[in-house]
Structures are given as structure tokens and as C-alpha cells.
mmCIF file of C-alpha atoms in Angstrom:
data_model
loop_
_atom_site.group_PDB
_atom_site.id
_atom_site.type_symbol
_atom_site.label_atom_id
_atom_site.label_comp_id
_atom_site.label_asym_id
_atom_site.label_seq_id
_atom_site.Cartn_x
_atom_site.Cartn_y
_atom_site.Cartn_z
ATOM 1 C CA UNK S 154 7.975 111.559 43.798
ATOM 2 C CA UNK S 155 7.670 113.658 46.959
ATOM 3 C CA UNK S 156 7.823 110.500 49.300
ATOM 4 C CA UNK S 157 11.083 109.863 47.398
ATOM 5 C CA UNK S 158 12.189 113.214 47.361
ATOM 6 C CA UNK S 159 11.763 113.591 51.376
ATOM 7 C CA UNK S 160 12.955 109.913 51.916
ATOM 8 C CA UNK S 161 16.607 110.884 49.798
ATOM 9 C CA UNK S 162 16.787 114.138 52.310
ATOM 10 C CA UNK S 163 16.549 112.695 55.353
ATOM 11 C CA UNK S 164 18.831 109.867 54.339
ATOM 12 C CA UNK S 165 21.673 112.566 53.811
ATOM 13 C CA UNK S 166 20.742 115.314 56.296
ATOM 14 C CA UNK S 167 19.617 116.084 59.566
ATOM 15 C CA UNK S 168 16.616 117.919 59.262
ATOM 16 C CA UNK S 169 15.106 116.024 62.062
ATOM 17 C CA UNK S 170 11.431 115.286 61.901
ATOM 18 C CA UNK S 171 10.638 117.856 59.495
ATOM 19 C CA UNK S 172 10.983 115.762 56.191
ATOM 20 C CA UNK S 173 8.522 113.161 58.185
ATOM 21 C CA UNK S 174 5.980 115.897 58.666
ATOM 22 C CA UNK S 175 5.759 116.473 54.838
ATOM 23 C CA UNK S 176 5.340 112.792 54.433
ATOM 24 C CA UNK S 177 2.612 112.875 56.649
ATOM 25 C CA UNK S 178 1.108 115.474 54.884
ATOM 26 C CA UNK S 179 0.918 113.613 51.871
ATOM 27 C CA UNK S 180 -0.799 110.771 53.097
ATOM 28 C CA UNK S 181 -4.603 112.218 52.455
ATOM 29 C CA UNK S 182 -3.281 113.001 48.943
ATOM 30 C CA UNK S 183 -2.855 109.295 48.542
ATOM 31 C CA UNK S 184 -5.713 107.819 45.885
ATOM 32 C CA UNK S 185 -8.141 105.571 47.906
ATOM 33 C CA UNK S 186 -7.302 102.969 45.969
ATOM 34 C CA UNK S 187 -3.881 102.046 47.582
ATOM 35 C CA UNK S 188 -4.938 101.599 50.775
ATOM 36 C CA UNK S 189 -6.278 97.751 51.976
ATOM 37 C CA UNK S 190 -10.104 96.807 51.779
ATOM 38 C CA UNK S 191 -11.029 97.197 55.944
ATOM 39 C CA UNK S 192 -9.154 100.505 55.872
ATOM 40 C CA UNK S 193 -11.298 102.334 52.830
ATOM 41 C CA UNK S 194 -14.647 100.817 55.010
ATOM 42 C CA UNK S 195 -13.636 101.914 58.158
ATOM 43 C CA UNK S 196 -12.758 105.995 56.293
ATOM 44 C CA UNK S 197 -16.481 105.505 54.602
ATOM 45 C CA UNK S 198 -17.714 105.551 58.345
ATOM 46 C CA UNK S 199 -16.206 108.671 59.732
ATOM 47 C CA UNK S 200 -15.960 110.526 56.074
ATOM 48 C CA UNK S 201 -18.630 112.473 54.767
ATOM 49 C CA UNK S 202 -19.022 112.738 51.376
ATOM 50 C CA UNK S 203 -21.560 115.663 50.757
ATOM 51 C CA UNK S 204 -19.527 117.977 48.222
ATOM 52 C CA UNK S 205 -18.539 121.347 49.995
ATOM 53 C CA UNK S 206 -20.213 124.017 49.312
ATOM 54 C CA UNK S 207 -19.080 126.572 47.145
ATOM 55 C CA UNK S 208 -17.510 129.840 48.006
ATOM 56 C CA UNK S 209 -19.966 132.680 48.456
ATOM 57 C CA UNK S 210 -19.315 135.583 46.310
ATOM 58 C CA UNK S 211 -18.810 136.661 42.868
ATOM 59 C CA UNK S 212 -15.974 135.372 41.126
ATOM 60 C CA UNK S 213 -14.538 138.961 40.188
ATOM 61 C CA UNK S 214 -14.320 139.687 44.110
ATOM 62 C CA UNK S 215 -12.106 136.359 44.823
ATOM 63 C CA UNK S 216 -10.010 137.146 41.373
ATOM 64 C CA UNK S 217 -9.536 140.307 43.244
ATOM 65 C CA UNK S 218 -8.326 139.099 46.646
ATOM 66 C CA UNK S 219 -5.763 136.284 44.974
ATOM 67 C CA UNK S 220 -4.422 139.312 43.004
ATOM 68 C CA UNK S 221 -3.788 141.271 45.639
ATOM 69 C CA UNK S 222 -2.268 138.606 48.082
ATOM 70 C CA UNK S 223 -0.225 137.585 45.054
ATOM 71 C CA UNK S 224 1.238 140.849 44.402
ATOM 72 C CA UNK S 225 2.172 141.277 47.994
ATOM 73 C CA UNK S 226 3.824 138.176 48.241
ATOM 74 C CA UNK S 227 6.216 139.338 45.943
ATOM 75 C CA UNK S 228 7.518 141.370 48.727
ATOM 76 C CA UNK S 229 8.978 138.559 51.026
ATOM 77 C CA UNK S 230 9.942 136.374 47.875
ATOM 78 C CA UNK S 231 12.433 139.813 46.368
ATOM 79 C CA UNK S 232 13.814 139.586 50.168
ATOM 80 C CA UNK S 233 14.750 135.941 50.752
ATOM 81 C CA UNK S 234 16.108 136.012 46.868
ATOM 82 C CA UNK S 235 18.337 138.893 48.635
ATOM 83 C CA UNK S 236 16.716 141.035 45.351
ATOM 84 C CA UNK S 237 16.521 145.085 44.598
ATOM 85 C CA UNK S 238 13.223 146.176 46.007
ATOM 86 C CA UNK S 239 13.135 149.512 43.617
ATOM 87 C CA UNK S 240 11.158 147.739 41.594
ATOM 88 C CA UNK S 241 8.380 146.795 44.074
ATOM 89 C CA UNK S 242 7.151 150.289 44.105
ATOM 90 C CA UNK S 243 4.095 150.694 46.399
ATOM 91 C CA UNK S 244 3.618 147.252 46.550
ATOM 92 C CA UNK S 245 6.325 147.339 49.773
ATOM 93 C CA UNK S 246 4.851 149.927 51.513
ATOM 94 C CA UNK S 247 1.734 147.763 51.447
ATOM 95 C CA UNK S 248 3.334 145.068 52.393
ATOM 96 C CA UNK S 249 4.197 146.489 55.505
ATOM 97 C CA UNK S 250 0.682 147.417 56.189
ATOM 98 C CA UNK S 251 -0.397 144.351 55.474
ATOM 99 C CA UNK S 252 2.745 142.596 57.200
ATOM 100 C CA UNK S 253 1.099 142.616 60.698
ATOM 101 C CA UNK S 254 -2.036 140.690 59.328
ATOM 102 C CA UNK S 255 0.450 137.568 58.572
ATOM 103 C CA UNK S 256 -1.632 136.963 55.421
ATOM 104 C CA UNK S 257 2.083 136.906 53.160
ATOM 105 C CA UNK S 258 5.228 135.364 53.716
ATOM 106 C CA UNK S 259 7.355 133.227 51.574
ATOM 107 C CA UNK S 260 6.936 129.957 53.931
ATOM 108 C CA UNK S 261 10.333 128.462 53.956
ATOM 109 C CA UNK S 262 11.817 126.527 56.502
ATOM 110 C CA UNK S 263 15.225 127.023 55.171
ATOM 111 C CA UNK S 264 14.835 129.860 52.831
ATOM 112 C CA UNK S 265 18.600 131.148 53.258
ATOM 113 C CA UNK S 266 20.862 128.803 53.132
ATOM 114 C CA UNK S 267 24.422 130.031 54.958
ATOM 115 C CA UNK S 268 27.732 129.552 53.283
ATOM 116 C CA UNK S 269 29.979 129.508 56.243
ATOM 117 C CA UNK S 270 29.472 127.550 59.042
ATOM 118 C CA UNK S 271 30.087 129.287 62.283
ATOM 119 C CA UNK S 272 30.457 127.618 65.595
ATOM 120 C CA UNK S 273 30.479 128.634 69.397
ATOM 121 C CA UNK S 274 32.437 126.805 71.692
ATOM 122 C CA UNK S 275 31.633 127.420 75.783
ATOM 123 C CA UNK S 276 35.072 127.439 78.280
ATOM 124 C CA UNK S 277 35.043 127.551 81.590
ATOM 125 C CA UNK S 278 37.713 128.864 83.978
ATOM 126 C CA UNK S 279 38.559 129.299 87.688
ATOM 127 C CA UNK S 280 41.099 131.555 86.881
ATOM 128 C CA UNK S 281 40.891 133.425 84.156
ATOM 129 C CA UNK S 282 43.890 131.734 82.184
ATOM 130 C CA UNK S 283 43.171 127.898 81.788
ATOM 131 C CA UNK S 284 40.105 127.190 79.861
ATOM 132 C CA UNK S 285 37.954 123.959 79.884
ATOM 133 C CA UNK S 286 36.084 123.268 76.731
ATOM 134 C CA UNK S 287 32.337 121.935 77.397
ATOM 135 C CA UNK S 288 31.200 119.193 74.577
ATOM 136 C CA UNK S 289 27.697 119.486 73.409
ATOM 137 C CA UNK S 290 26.222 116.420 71.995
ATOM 138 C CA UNK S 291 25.057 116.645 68.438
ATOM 139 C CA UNK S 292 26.851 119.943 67.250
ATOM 140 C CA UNK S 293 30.521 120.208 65.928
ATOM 141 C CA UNK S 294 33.044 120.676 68.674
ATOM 142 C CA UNK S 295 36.444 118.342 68.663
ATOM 143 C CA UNK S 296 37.478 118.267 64.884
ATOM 144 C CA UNK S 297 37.986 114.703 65.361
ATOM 145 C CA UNK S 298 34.670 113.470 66.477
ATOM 146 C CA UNK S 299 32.834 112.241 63.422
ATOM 147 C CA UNK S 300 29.768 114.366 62.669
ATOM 148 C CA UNK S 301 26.635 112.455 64.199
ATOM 149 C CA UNK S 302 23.247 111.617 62.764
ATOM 150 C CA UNK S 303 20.347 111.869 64.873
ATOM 151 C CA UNK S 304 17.353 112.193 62.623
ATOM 152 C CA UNK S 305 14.559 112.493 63.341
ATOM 153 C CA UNK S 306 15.679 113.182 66.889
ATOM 154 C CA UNK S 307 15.846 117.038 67.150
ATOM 155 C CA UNK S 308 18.145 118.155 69.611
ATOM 156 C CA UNK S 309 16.598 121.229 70.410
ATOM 157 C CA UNK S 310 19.907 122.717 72.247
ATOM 158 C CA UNK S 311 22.170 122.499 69.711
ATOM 159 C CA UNK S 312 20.002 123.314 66.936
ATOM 160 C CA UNK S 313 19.508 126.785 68.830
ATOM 161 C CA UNK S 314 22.704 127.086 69.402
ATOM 162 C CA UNK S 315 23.364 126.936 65.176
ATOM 163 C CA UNK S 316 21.292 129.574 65.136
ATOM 164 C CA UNK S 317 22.963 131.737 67.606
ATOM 165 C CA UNK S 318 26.586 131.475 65.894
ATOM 166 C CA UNK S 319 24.652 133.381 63.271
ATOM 167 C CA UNK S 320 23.422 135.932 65.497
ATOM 168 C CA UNK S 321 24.274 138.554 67.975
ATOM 169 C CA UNK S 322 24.282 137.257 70.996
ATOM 170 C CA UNK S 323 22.435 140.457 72.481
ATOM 171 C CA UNK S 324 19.119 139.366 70.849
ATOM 172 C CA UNK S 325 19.664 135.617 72.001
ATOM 173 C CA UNK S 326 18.431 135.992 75.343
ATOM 174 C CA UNK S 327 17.808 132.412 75.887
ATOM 175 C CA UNK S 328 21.823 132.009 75.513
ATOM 176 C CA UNK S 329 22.596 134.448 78.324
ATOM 177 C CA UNK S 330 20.026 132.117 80.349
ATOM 178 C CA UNK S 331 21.941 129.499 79.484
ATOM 179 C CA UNK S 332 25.051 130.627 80.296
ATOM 180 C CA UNK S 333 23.633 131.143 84.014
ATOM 181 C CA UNK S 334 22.802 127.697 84.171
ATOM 182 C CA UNK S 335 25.995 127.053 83.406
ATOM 183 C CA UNK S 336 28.209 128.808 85.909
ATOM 184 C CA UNK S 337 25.233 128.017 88.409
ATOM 185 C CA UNK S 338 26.173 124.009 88.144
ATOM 186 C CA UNK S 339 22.285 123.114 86.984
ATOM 187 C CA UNK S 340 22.120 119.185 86.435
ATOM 188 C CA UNK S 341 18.874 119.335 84.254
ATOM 189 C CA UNK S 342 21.082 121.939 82.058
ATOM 190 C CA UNK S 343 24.541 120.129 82.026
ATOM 191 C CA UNK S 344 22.743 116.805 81.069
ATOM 192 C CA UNK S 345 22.236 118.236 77.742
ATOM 193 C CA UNK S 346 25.914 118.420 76.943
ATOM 194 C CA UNK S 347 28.121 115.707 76.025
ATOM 195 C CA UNK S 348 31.126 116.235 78.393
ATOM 196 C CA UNK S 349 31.480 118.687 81.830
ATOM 197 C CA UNK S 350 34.760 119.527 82.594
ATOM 198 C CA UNK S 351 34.139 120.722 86.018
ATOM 199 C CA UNK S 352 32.283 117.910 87.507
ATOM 200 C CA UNK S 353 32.962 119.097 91.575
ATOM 201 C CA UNK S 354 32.173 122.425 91.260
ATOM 202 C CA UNK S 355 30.733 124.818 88.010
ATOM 203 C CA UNK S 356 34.080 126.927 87.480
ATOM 204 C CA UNK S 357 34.168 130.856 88.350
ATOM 205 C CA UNK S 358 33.924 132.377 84.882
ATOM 206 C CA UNK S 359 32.441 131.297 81.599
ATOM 207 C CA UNK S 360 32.865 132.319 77.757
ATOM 208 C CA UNK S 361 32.050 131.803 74.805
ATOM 209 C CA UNK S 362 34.021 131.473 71.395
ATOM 210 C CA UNK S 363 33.296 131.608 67.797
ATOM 211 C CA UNK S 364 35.457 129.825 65.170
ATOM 212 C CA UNK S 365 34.578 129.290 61.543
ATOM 213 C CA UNK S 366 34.356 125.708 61.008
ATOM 214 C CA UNK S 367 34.776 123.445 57.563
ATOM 215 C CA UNK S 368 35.160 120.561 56.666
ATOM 216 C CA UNK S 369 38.598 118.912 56.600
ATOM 217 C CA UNK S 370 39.876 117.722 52.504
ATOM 218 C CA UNK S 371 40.507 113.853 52.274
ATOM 219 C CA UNK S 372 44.017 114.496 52.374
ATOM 220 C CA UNK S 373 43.738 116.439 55.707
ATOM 221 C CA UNK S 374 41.653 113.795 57.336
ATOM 222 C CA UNK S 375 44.367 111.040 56.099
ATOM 223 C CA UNK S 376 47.053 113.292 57.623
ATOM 224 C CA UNK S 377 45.507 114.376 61.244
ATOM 225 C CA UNK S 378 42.329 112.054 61.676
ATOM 226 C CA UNK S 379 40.206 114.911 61.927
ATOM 227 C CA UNK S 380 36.573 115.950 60.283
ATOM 228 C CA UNK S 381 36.479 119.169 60.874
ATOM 229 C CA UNK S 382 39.068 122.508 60.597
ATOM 230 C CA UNK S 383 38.144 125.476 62.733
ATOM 231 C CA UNK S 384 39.477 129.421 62.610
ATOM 232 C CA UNK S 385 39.326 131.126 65.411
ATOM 233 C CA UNK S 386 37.065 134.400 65.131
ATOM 234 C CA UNK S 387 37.038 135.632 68.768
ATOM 235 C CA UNK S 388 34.699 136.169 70.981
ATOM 236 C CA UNK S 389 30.997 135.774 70.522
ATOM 237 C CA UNK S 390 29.832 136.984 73.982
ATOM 238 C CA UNK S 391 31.747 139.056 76.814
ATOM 239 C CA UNK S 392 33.580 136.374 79.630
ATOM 240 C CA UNK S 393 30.601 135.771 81.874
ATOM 241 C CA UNK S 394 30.884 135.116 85.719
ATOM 242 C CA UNK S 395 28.282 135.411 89.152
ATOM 243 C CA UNK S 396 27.823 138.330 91.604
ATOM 244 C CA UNK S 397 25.311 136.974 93.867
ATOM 245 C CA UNK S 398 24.288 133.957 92.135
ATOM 246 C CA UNK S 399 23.207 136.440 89.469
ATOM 247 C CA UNK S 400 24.824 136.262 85.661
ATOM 248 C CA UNK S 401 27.547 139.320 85.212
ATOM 249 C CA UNK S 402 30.324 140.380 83.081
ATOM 250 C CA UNK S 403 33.730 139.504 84.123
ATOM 251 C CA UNK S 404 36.267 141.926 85.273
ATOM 252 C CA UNK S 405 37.831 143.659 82.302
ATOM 253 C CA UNK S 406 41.268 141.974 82.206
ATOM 254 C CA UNK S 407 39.762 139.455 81.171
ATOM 255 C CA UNK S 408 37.531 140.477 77.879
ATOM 256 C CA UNK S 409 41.123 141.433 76.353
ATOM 257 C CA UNK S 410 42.313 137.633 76.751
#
């Protein structure tokens, strides 16, 4: 059921390997019996079959402990559930004690799901005015190009870049990194996006824009041939530029754009 479960995800998302790492996880759940003759010999070599001892201490003590950690993971379940917290009581401010230890959480890859799908588009510009869209690979950017699939590739770039859109950009430092890259003309960089519009030279200032994307109705698609709708939503970081082969902010003319 599991197998079938991951198998019917992967087939209609792109979670990239992560559905195959839960298969693989369920192999050793697998009963012996299902696996071929030579292989159950060759596991009765390297297996040992002495039962594991059992855990030291009264069973009171380890009632005890799963109590506790039960109770406290409470905490990060009421917060991905986006639920009150009044009714925690102490058991928050315990949390937090205990928080550091790592010994709680609420272990989900994807525990909150977004409704809105936010995108950042990167322009470059020599002059301030005309501005050259860069195309990343896997990630929405023309409305017309079909969404890709790519599983169980995971295209590390773009995936961070999803997780930007939802951010502020202050506490993404990789992106202002990136961004450097960028405006300095780096080849390893620029080979992870799909298209470069300035293939002579890297252009004099770069930004970046957010637009809320969705996807386009039947009739829509019929109509214009594209998959995807965006709304512009401004600016996600200030325009960027180079003093000194270092990154800097662009003169101030040209945040109001």
C-alpha cells in the first residue's frame, strides 16, 4: 500500500527523489519470504539473528520518558496545524527548553502546504530601462512553456529558488550570492539556467521580480497557448549592480522603476 501510495505521487508530482527514499525504506520491512532463494542465503550470512537485548530499566521509567516526549510534541504539531497555543499551557515553555535538544519536531517534509504560488523572475539591464528576462530550467518562467517533469532529478537551483519567492530575500543569503554570480558573468553559475540573454558581456544591473503565478483555465490555454498566468507583485529584492567587482545596490532612480 505504501509502495503504491509513493509510486501514484511521484507519477503526478515532482518531489524528486524523495518518494524513492521512502521506498527504500520499506524494503527491510519486506517479509523474507518474497525475496528469491540465493538472496535469503546470502542475508543468513551477514545477518545475525541473536534477539536484541532488552531495554534496561523499569518499565514505569520508559512509560515516563514516552509521556513526556509525547506531550511535547504536541507543541510543533499545534504550530504546523497553524492552532491556538493557549491551550498548551506549560507544555510550550518546555518545549522551548527542550527545543535545543532536537528530541521533538513534527517531521514533515512538506508540512505547510502554500496556496499561492509565487515566482521570481531575474532581468538584467545595461541601462536601467530595457530588461532581459533570464530562463531557469525547471521552474515556471514563460507562461507558455509547458511545466516540465524531472523526477527524480532534483534541480537543486530552482527548488531554492521556490523557496525564496516565499521568503524575504534578506534572510536568503545564498540569493544575494547568486545574484553576484550573475552580474559577474560566472559560466559554472549561468549553466544552470535555461537561457542568458547577455551572452558577450553579463549586463550592468540586475533585479529581481515577483509575480503571483496560476495556472491558466482550459479556455485560457485554448485562447493564448499559454500554461501559466502571472500578476505582477513588484519587486522582491532592490535592483542590484557592481562597485568593484563587489555586489551593490543600484542608484536610486532606479528602485522606483
Amino acid at each position: 500500500m505504501i509502495l503504491a501510495h509513493q509510486l501514484l505521487i511521484a507519477a503526478t508530482g515532482n518531489y524528486g527523489f524523495f518518494n524513492l527514499l521512502t521506498i527504500v525504506l520499506c524494503i527491510p520491512l519486506l517479509d523474507d519470504a518474497v525475496w528469491p532463494a540465493a538472496l535469503r542465503v546470502a542475508r543468513e550470512r551477514f545477518v545475525d539473528e541473536t534477539p536484541a537485548p532488552r531495554a534496561a530499566g523499569p518499565a514505569s521509567i520508559r512509560g515516563a520518558v514516552l509521556t513526556v516526549l509525547f506531550l511535547l510534541s504536541l507543541v510543533p504539531l499545534a504550530n504546523a496545524m497553524r492552532g491556538p497555543r493557549s491551550w498548551l499551557g506549560p507544555l510550550a515553555s518546555a518545549y522551548e527548553l527542550a527545543a535545543p535538544l532536537r528530541i521533538v519536531d513534527y517531521y514533515g517534509l512538506f508540512a505547510i502546504m502554500t496556496k499561492e504560488r509565487p515566482e521570481i523572475r531575474i532581468e538584467g539591464s545595461n541601462d536601467g530601462v530595457a530588461w532581459k528576462g533570464y530562463e531557469f530550467r525547471y521552474k515556471p518562467g514563460d507562461p507558455r512553456r509547458r511545466p516540465g517533469f524531472m523526477a527524480p532529478h532534483q534541480p537543486r537551483l530552482d527548488w531554492q529558488m521556490w523557496f525564496a519567492a516565499i521568503s524575504d530575500f534578506r534572510t536568503e543569503i545564498w540569493f544575494a550570492k547568486f545574484c553576484e554570480k550573475v552580474l559577474q558573468g560566472s559560466r559554472p553559475v549561468l549553466r544552470l539556467l535555461r537561457t542568458n540573454p547577455f551572452p558577450d558581456a553579463p549586463p550592468r544591473y540586475l533585479r529581481a521580480v515577483v509575480d503571483r503565478y496560476r495556472f491558466t483555465t482550459l479556455a485560457e490555454r485554448r485562447k493564448s497557448g499559454a500554461w501559466w498566468q502571472g500578476q505582477p507583485l513588484g519587486l522582491y529584492a532592490p535592483v542590484l549592480t557592481l562597485e568593484a567587482g563587489r555586489l551593490a545596490l543600484a542608484p536610486p532612480e532606479l528602485q522606483r522603476r
